[in-house]
Every structure is written in C-alpha cells, then in structure tokens.
mmCIF file of C-alpha atoms (C1' of nucleotides) in Angstrom:
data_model
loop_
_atom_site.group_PDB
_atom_site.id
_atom_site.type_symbol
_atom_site.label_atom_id
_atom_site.label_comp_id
_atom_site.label_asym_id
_atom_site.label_seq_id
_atom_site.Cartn_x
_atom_site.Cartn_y
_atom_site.Cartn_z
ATOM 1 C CA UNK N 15 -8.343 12.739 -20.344
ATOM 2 C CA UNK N 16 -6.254 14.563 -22.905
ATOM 3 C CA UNK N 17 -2.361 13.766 -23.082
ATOM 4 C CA UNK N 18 -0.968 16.341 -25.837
ATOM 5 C CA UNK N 19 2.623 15.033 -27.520
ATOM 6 C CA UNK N 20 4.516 16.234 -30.346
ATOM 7 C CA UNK N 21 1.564 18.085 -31.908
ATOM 8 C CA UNK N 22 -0.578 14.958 -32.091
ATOM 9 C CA UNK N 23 -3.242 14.885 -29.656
ATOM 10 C CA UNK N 24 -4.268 11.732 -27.531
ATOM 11 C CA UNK N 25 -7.500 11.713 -25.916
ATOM 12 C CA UNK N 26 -10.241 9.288 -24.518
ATOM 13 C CA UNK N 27 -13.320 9.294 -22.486
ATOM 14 C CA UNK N 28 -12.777 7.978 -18.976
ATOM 15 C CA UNK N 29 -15.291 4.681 -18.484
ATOM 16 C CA UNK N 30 -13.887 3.484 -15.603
ATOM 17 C CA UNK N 31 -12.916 4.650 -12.287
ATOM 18 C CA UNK N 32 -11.623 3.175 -8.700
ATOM 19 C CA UNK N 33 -11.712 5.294 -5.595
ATOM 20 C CA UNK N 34 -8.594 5.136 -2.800
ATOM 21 C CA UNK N 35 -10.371 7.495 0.126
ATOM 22 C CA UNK N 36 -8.737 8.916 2.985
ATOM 23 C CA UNK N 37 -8.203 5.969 6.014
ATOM 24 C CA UNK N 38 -7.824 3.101 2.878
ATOM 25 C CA UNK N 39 -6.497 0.541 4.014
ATOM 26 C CA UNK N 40 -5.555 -0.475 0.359
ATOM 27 C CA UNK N 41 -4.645 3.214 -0.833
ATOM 28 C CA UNK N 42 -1.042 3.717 -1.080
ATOM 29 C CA UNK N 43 -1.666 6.870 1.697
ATOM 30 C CA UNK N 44 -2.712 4.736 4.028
ATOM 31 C CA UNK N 45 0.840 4.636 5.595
ATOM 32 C CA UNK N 46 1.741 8.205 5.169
ATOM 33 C CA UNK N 47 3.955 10.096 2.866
ATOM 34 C CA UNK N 48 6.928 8.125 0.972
ATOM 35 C CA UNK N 49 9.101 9.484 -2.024
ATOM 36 C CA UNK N 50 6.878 7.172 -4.194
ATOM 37 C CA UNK N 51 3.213 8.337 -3.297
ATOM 38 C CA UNK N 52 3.961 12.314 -2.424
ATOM 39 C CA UNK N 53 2.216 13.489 -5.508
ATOM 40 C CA UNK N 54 -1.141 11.481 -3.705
ATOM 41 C CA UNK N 55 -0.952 14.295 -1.190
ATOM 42 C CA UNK N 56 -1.191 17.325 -3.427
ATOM 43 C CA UNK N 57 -4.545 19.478 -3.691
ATOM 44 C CA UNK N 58 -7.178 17.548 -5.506
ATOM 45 C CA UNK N 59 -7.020 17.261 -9.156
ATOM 46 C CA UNK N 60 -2.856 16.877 -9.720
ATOM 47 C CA UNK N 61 -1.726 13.387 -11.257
ATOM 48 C CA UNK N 62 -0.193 10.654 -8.987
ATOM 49 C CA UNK N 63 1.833 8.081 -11.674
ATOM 50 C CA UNK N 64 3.821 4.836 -10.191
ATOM 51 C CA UNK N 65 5.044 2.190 -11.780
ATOM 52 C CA UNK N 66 3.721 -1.312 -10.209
ATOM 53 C CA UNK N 67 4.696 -5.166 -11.174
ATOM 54 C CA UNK N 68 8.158 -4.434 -13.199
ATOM 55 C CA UNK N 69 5.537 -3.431 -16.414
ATOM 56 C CA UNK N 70 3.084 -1.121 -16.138
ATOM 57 C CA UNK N 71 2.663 3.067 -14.948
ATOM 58 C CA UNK N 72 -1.006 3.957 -13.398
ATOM 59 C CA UNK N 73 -2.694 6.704 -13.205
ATOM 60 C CA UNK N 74 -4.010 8.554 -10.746
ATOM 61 C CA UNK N 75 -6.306 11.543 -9.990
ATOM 62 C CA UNK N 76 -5.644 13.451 -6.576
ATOM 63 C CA UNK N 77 -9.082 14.268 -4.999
ATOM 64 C CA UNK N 78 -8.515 15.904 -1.305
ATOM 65 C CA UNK N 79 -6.473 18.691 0.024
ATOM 66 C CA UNK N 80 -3.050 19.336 -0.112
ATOM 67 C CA UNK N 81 -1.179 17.341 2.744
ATOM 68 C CA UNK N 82 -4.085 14.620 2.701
ATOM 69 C CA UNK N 83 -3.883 11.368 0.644
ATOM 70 C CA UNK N 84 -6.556 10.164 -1.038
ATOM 71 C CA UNK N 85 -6.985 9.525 -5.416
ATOM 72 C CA UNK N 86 -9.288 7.888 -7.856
ATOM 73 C CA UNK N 87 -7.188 5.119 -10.445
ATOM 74 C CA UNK N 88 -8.145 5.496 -13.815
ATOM 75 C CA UNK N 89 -8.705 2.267 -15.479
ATOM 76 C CA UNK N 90 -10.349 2.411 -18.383
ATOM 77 C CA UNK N 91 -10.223 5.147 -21.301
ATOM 78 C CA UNK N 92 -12.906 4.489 -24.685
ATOM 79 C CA UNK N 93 -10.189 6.198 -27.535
ATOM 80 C CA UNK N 94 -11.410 9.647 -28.814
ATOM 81 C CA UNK N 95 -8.572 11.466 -30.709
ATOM 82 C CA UNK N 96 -5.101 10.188 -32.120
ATOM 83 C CA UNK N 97 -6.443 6.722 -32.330
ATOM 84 C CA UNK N 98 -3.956 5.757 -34.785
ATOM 85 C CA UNK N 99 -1.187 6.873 -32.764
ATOM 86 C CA UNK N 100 -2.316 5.525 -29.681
ATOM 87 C CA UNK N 101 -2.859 1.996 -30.909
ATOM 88 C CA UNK N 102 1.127 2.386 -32.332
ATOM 89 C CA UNK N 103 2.158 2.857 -28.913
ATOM 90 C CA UNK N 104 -0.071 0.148 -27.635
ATOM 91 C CA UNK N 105 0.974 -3.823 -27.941
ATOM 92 C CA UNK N 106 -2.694 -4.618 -28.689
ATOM 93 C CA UNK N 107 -4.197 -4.401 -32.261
ATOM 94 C CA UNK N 108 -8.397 -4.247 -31.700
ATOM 95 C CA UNK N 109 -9.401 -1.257 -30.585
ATOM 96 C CA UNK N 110 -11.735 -2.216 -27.676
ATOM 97 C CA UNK N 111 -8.241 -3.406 -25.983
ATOM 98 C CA UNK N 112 -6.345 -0.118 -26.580
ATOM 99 C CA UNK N 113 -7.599 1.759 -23.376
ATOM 100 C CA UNK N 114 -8.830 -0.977 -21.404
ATOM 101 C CA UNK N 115 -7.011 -1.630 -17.867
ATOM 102 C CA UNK N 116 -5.268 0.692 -15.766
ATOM 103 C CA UNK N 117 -1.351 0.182 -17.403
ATOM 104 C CA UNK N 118 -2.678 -0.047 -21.251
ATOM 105 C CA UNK N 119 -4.305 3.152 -20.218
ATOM 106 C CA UNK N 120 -1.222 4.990 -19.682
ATOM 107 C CA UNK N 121 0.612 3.325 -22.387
ATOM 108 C CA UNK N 122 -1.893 4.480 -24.904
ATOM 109 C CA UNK N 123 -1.464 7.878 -23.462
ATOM 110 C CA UNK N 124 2.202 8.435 -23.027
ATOM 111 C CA UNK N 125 1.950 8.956 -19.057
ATOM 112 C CA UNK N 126 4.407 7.787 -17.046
ATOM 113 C CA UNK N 127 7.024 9.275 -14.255
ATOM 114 C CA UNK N 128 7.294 12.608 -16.099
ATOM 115 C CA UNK N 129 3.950 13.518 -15.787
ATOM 116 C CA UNK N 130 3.892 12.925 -11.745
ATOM 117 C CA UNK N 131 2.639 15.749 -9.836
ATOM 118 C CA UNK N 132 1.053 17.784 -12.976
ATOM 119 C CA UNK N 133 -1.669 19.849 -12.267
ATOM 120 C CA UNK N 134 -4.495 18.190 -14.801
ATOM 121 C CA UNK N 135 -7.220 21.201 -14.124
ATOM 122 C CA UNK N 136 -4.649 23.833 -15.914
ATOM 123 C CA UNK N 137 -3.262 24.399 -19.013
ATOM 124 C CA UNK N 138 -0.389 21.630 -19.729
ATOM 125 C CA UNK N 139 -0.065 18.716 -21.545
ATOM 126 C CA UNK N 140 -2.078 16.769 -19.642
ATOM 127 C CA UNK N 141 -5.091 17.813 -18.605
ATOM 128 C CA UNK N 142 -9.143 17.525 -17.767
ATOM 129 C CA UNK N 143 -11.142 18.311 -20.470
ATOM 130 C CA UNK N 144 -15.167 18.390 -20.491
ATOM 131 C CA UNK N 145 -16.940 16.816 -23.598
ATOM 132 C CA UNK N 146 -20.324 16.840 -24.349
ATOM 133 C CA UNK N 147 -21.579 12.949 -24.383
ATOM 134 C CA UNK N 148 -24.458 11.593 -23.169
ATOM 135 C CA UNK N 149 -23.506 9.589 -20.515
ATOM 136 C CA UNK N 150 -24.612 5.725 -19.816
ATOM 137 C CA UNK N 151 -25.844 4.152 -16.404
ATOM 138 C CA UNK N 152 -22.827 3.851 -13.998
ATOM 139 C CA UNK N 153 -22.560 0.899 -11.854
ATOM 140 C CA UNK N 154 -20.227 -0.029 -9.419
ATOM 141 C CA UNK N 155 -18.513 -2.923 -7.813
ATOM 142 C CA UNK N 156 -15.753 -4.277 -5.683
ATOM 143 C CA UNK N 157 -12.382 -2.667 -7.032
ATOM 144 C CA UNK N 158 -9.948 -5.089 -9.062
ATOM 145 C CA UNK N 159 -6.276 -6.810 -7.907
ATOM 146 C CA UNK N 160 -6.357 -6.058 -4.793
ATOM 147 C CA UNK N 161 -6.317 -7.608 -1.123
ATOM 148 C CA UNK N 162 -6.822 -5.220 1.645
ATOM 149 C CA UNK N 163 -9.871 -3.836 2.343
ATOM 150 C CA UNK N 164 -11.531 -5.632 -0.783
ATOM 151 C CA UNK N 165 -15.062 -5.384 -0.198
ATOM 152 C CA UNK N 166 -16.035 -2.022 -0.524
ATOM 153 C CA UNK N 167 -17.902 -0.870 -3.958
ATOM 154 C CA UNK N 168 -15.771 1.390 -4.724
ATOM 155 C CA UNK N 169 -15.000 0.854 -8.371
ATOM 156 C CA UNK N 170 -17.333 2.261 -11.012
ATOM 157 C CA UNK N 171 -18.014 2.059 -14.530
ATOM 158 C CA UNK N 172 -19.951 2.931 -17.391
ATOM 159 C CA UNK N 173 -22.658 0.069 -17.862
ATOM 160 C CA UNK N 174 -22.119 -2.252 -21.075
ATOM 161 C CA UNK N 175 -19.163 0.041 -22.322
ATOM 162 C CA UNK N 176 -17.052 -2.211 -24.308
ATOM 163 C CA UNK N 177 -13.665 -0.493 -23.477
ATOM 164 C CA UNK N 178 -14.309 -1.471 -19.383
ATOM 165 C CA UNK N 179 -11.608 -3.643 -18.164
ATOM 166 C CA UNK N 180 -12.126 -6.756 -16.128
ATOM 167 C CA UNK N 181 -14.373 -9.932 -16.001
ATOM 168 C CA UNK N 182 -17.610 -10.022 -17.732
ATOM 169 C CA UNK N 183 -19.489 -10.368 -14.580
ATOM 170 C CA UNK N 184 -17.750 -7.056 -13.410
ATOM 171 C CA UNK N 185 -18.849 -4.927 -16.734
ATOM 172 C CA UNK N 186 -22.817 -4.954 -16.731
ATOM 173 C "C1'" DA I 6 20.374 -6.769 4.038
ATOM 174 C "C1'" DA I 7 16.986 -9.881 2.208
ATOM 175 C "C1'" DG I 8 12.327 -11.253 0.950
ATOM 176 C "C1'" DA I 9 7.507 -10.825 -0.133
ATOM 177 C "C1'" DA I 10 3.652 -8.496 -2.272
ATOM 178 C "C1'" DG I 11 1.798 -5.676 -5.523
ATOM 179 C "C1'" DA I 12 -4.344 -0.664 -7.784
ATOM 180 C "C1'" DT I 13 -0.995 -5.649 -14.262
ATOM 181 C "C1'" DT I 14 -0.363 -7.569 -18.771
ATOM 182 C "C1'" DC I 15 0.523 -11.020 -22.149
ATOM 183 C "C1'" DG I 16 0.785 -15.491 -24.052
ATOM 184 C "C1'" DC I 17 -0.901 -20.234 -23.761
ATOM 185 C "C1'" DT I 18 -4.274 -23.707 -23.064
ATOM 186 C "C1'" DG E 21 -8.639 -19.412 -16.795
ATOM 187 C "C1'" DC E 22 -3.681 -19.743 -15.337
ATOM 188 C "C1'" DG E 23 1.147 -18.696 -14.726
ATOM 189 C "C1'" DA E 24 5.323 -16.144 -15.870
ATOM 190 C "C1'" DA E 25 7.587 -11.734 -16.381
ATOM 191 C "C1'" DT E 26 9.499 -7.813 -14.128
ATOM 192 C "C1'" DC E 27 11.098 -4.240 -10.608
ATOM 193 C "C1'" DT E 28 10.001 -0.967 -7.051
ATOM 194 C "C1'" DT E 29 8.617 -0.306 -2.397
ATOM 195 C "C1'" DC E 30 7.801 -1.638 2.065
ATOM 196 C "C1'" DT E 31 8.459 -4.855 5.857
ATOM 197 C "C1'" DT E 32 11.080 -7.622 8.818
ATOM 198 C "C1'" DA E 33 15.366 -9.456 10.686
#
DNA sequence: AAGAAGATTCGCT
DNA sequence: GCGAATCTTCTTA
C-alpha cells in the first residue's frame, strides 16, 4: 500500500487482511447503500474509508462489481518507506506498533475521508503497488471486534509477522 | 428525537 | 486484561 504526500513517500507491506463478502451479515453492505458506505459499492479495487468509535479512519479495499458491496479491511501494514515520517504521525514510538491495527494503519498512512472512493489500481496518490518479497505462510482465523456473523475464518495473516495486530493466540 | 452499538486505541493495573 | 474516550450511523419510538 503506497500513500504518496508532500513528496515523501509512505509505504508498507500489507500482513493482514479481513474479508466483508457479499450477504455479510457483519459487512457494512449488508443493509444496502447509505451516504457512509457508497464507496463499498464501487468496482473492485477503489478505497472505502469511515471513521468508527469517535478515533480512528479504516481502510478498505473494494473487491466486487460496481453496484455490489463487498471489501477486504486492511489491518495490518509491516513499514517499508518513509518510516521516519510515518512513526511522526503515529502516537506510538516502537516500530512493530506503527502499522499494527486497522486505525494506526491509516494514521501512519495519512488516509482518511479524502481518500474515499480513490481508485487504488491507477495512478494517484494512493495506490497498489507489487513488490517483490518472498512471502510467509498465511493463516487465517475468526475476524477481530466484531459481533455478527463472528465465526467465519475470514481474517488472514502473515504467520509469525511481528507487525500483525491482535492477541497472541490470533498471530501464529 | 433519542439511544445504543460499533471492522479501535490508549493508558493503567 | 480492562475500561474510558469519542462521534457517526443506524434503529426504534
């Protein structure tokens, strides 16, 4: 994920995922179109931001098409470029911490309402980027904070990676 | 029009 | 590990 700002760029590698699918019961779609989750509906691959618990923006990648609701959170980012800047803008000092969870994510990246409804697969500020990294074993579990249809493994994660969010039991 | 819940984080213990 | 902070959105009356 690459978030470019005042010449500096911000990047990281995204370690951790959690999937909303279409017919969700706990996927903001699930009860159709409001002003707040219309970016949900564009064509797969455009940014959904809200703002959630009076503190924190998430971040969202579309994955369906246009006019159908369905996203993958990003929770977890390991820091890759503009470290040092990114750690400024976050509260936390060690850098394990900078990227992990959902709303540190966004703060280490800049993102919030302004970058709603951006196309991430074309040239902007924000945008997709493939990197060559060998990747780890990915495991998944039950997704994190919420309620509603809470037992599906739909949250996944790059085994052992020390920048994955959540209880121990919930990182191996 | 009012109230409850929420895809969280931070500070304490 | 637990509770407060904080505010928008959705639900219910």
């Amino acid at each position: 994920m690459v978030h470019d700002i005042d010449s500096i760029r911000l990047s990281g590698r995204i370690v951790e995922t959690e999937a909303y699918p279409v017919g969700d019961a706990a996927g903001h779609a699930f009860r159709g179109e409001t002003r707040r989750n219309r970016s949900l509906f564009l064509e797969r691959g455009h940014a959904y931001v809200y703002f959630t618990y009076g503190s924190s923006f998430l971040l969202n990648v579309t994955s369906e098409t246009p006019g159908v609701g369905a996203g993958v959170l990003l929770r977890a980012i390991e820091p890759l470029q503009g470290i040092e800047a990114m750690a400024g803008f976050s509260a936390t000092t060690r850098l394990a911490d900078i990227g992990r969870g959902p709303g540190r994510l966004t703060k280490a990246l800049q993102v919030d309402l302004r970058q709603d409804g951006l196309d991430l697969c074309a040239a902007g500020p924000l945008w997709l980027a493939a990197i060559e990294r060998k990747t780890g074993a990915i495991n998944k579990s039950v997704r994190i904070g919420i309620t509603r249809n809470a037992h599906r493994l739909l949250r996944f994660y790059e085994r052992g990676n020390a920048h994955v969010s959540g209880p121990k039991k919930l990182r191996r």
